[in-house]
């Protein structure tokens, strides 16, 4: 029975000592430790969250970078294509311009040549007329006066002759 | 091994020399060995196993250390008692050695009521148990382990006060104590709930470390340890009562409604409160007995195995030698097992306490 009968003296001392130790540790022991460890736990948790956030941000940055590079490359391609296109266009325009100019010049030259020829022909005709008049004069020095009626007659005749020749 | 099986085995082992239960003085190991050499067949020289074991597991007025040249070496402890006439007496337990009387007190012999306790013989021959606040072996052990517990926890707390826990990792004592304390703290959070586990966590930490320290000190076989404190029913009773009062003083309205007005069919209404009150009362009892019986059984087991060596001493060198080897091996195994049990019992007590508190803090 000794074994299972709680002894009053030991009960008294146990309650006293356990109470004092519990009070001291409750006031100055356990809450300090658990509080600090919980604070550290919170700190670690927030640190982990921040790290995850930073990693995510970094990943997003990398993505952004890749996207920017891709965009730049596309832009480059576009610009290059545009440049090539512009060059081709300019070349084509220059070529057509040049062709037009040449044509215009050729036309102009042709017109000028035509005019020159006509002038020359007219000169020649006049010369021919004058010559013929001179010749006729020389032939008919005495009876043929150098009058305008005669000259126009002559000219008409030369014209007829030329026309006949042209036709 | 289950608890009943262990107790049965202990009793079997303890019963190896059943008559020893009534012999007054524990025959010491040295005496047993010496007598075995002198007269191997003498039956009166039997090793008093039960005496040795109960001498070790029970409380005592002095702290018996060892034998030296046939004389016991013990630390005398103060006896503090209040006599029947109301006067207080305080003297050394040396005065009570060998059944001597001092200032009207003596230690009751075997066969008398209050065996092994301080008694005050009355004129009519009956023995009166005085109010006995002696610093016994268990009280001294309790004092020492409490000082150790205080030191260890306060030093750990000091480490946390002096360091920034967000920058330093705990070292030394703090690194040792932190996992233990946080284990209990997390257990409290799991079982009591996020809301108010902080209120109860210090008590659970205290109970856990107190039981753990005393369990381990009990396993140590020499002076500062060796007292069977957690195997003493007074200690476990106080611990269980602390849990009981914590549970019932902080019980919520819901907890009390479940006890007195449970939501059951009408014919069960008068029966349920009775059952529930018994269940509430049986909780501290089971806590008390579980810890007490486990630790007591462990002590008895180890002591029994050690005693086998001295019992076998008279059966010749071959038998005693081989049994010694077996006993030592078995003793090592049991010591390892007791280390495990020391932790498990502290853990189980704390776990059950936290679960009981958690149930009492239940919301709708």
Short mmCIF file of C-alpha atoms in Angstrom, two decimals, chain A:
data_model
loop_
_atom_site.label_atom_id
_atom_site.label_comp_id
_atom_site.label_asym_id
_atom_site.label_seq_id
_atom_site.Cartn_x
_atom_site.Cartn_y
_atom_site.Cartn_z
CA UNK A 1 0.00 0.00 0.00
CA UNK A 2 2.97 2.22 0.63
CA UNK A 3 3.58 2.28 -3.08
CA UNK A 4 0.18 3.61 -4.13
CA UNK A 5 -0.58 5.94 -1.20
CA UNK A 6 0.41 9.49 -2.03
CA UNK A 7 2.48 10.83 0.83
CA UNK A 8 1.16 14.13 2.16
CA UNK A 9 4.63 15.60 2.76
CA UNK A 10 5.76 14.85 -0.77
CA UNK A 11 2.45 16.20 -2.10
CA UNK A 12 3.03 19.44 -0.21
CA UNK A 13 6.60 19.86 -1.45
CA UNK A 14 5.67 18.85 -4.99
CA UNK A 15 2.82 21.39 -5.17
CA UNK A 16 5.07 24.10 -3.70
CA UNK A 17 8.13 23.42 -5.84
CA UNK A 18 6.23 22.64 -9.03
CA UNK A 19 4.18 25.79 -8.52
CA UNK A 20 7.21 28.01 -7.99
CA UNK A 21 9.16 26.55 -10.90
CA UNK A 22 6.11 26.74 -13.14
CA UNK A 23 5.47 30.36 -12.17
CA UNK A 24 9.09 31.34 -12.84
CA UNK A 25 9.29 29.52 -16.14
CA UNK A 26 5.85 30.80 -17.19
CA UNK A 27 6.95 34.36 -16.44
CA UNK A 28 10.54 34.31 -17.66
CA UNK A 29 11.16 31.06 -19.48
CA UNK A 30 8.90 29.49 -22.05
CA UNK A 31 7.10 32.50 -23.55
CA UNK A 32 10.44 34.17 -24.26
CA UNK A 33 11.73 31.11 -26.07
CA UNK A 34 8.57 30.25 -27.97
CA UNK A 35 7.93 33.90 -28.81
CA UNK A 36 11.42 34.33 -30.23
CA UNK A 37 11.26 31.09 -32.18
CA UNK A 38 7.87 32.04 -33.57
CA UNK A 39 9.25 35.42 -34.55
CA UNK A 40 12.07 33.67 -36.33
CA UNK A 41 9.56 31.36 -37.98
CA UNK A 42 7.58 34.36 -39.23
CA UNK A 43 10.77 36.00 -40.41
CA UNK A 44 11.79 32.86 -42.31
CA UNK A 45 8.31 32.57 -43.80
CA UNK A 46 8.26 36.16 -45.02
CA UNK A 47 11.83 35.82 -46.28
CA UNK A 48 10.86 32.75 -48.24
CA UNK A 49 7.87 34.56 -49.65
CA UNK A 50 10.02 37.52 -50.62
CA UNK A 51 12.55 35.22 -52.24
CA UNK A 52 9.79 33.51 -54.21
CA UNK A 53 8.45 36.90 -55.23
CA UNK A 54 11.91 38.07 -56.28
CA UNK A 55 12.42 34.91 -58.27
CA UNK A 56 9.10 35.40 -59.96
CA UNK A 57 9.97 39.00 -60.70
CA UNK A 58 13.30 37.88 -62.09
CA UNK A 59 11.60 35.29 -64.26
CA UNK A 60 9.17 37.93 -65.42
CA UNK A 61 12.06 40.27 -66.16
CA UNK A 62 13.78 37.58 -68.20
CA UNK A 63 10.57 37.00 -70.08
CA UNK A 64 10.24 40.72 -70.66
CA UNK A 65 13.81 40.85 -71.87
CA UNK A 66 13.26 37.97 -74.25
CA UNK A 67 10.11 39.62 -75.44
CA UNK A 68 11.93 42.93 -75.99
CA UNK A 69 14.72 41.20 -77.88
CA UNK A 70 12.19 39.41 -80.01
CA UNK A 71 10.37 42.67 -80.61
CA UNK A 72 13.63 44.42 -81.53
CA UNK A 73 14.49 41.63 -83.90
CA UNK A 74 11.09 41.89 -85.53
CA UNK A 75 11.48 45.64 -85.74
CA UNK A 76 14.90 45.18 -87.29
CA UNK A 77 13.50 42.79 -89.86
CA UNK A 78 10.69 45.13 -90.58
CA UNK A 79 13.01 48.10 -90.97
CA UNK A 80 15.38 46.12 -93.16
CA UNK A 81 12.51 44.97 -95.32
CA UNK A 82 11.18 48.48 -95.51
CA UNK A 83 14.60 49.82 -96.42
CA UNK A 84 14.98 47.23 -99.13
CA UNK A 85 11.55 48.09 -100.37
CA UNK A 86 12.28 51.80 -100.33
CA UNK A 87 15.56 51.21 -102.12
CA UNK A 88 13.84 49.17 -104.75
CA UNK A 89 11.14 51.75 -105.09
CA UNK A 90 13.66 54.56 -105.33
CA UNK A 91 15.63 52.67 -107.90
CA UNK A 92 12.53 51.94 -109.85
CA UNK A 93 11.39 55.51 -109.63
CA UNK A 94 14.83 56.76 -110.62
CA UNK A 95 14.88 54.35 -113.49
CA UNK A 96 11.43 55.40 -114.68
CA UNK A 97 12.29 59.04 -114.13
CA UNK A 98 15.43 58.63 -116.13
CA UNK A 99 13.54 56.83 -118.84
CA UNK A 100 10.93 59.56 -118.94
CA UNK A 101 13.59 62.24 -119.03
CA UNK A 102 15.40 60.45 -121.80
CA UNK A 103 12.19 60.07 -123.69
CA UNK A 104 11.38 63.70 -123.12
CA UNK A 105 14.84 64.72 -124.26
CA UNK A 106 14.65 62.44 -127.24
CA UNK A 107 11.23 63.88 -128.09
CA UNK A 108 12.51 67.36 -127.59
CA UNK A 109 15.51 66.57 -129.77
CA UNK A 110 13.25 65.09 -132.39
CA UNK A 111 11.04 68.18 -132.36
CA UNK A 112 14.07 70.41 -132.51
CA UNK A 113 15.56 68.34 -135.28
CA UNK A 114 12.25 68.52 -137.08
CA UNK A 115 12.16 72.26 -136.61
CA UNK A 116 15.78 72.58 -137.64
CA UNK A 117 15.12 70.49 -140.65
CA UNK A 118 12.12 72.56 -141.54
CA UNK A 119 14.09 75.74 -141.05
CA UNK A 120 16.89 74.25 -143.06
CA UNK A 121 14.47 73.16 -145.74
CA UNK A 122 12.92 76.57 -145.75
CA UNK A 123 16.38 78.10 -146.00
CA UNK A 124 17.29 75.73 -148.69
CA UNK A 125 14.07 76.52 -150.46
CA UNK A 126 14.73 80.19 -150.11
CA UNK A 127 18.26 79.68 -151.27
CA UNK A 128 16.94 77.57 -154.06
CA UNK A 129 14.41 80.23 -154.79
CA UNK A 130 17.02 82.94 -154.62
CA UNK A 131 19.33 80.84 -156.64
CA UNK A 132 16.63 80.16 -159.15
CA UNK A 133 15.74 83.81 -159.09
CA UNK A 134 19.38 84.65 -159.52
CA UNK A 135 19.67 82.08 -162.19
CA UNK A 136 16.52 83.37 -163.76
CA UNK A 137 17.84 86.86 -163.35
CA UNK A 138 21.00 85.92 -164.93
CA UNK A 139 19.00 84.30 -167.64
CA UNK A 140 16.46 87.01 -167.90
CA UNK A 141 18.50 89.90 -166.57
CA UNK A 142 17.09 92.38 -168.93
CA UNK A 143 13.36 91.71 -169.02
CA UNK A 144 12.66 90.26 -165.67
CA UNK A 145 12.29 92.71 -162.80
CA UNK A 146 12.81 91.46 -159.31
CA UNK A 147 9.30 92.09 -158.13
CA UNK A 148 7.49 90.50 -155.21
CA UNK A 149 4.75 89.12 -157.48
CA UNK A 150 7.31 87.25 -159.38
CA UNK A 151 9.05 86.05 -156.28
CA UNK A 152 5.82 84.67 -154.77
CA UNK A 153 5.05 83.06 -158.08
CA UNK A 154 8.38 81.44 -157.98
CA UNK A 155 7.97 80.36 -154.50
CA UNK A 156 4.60 78.82 -155.21
CA UNK A 157 6.09 76.99 -158.04
CA UNK A 158 8.98 75.74 -155.91
CA UNK A 159 6.47 74.67 -153.22
CA UNK A 160 4.46 72.80 -155.77
CA UNK A 161 7.62 71.23 -156.95
CA UNK A 162 8.69 70.22 -153.46
CA UNK A 163 5.24 68.90 -152.69
CA UNK A 164 5.27 66.94 -155.82
CA UNK A 165 8.66 65.64 -154.87
CA UNK A 166 7.50 64.82 -151.30
CA UNK A 167 4.42 63.05 -152.56
#
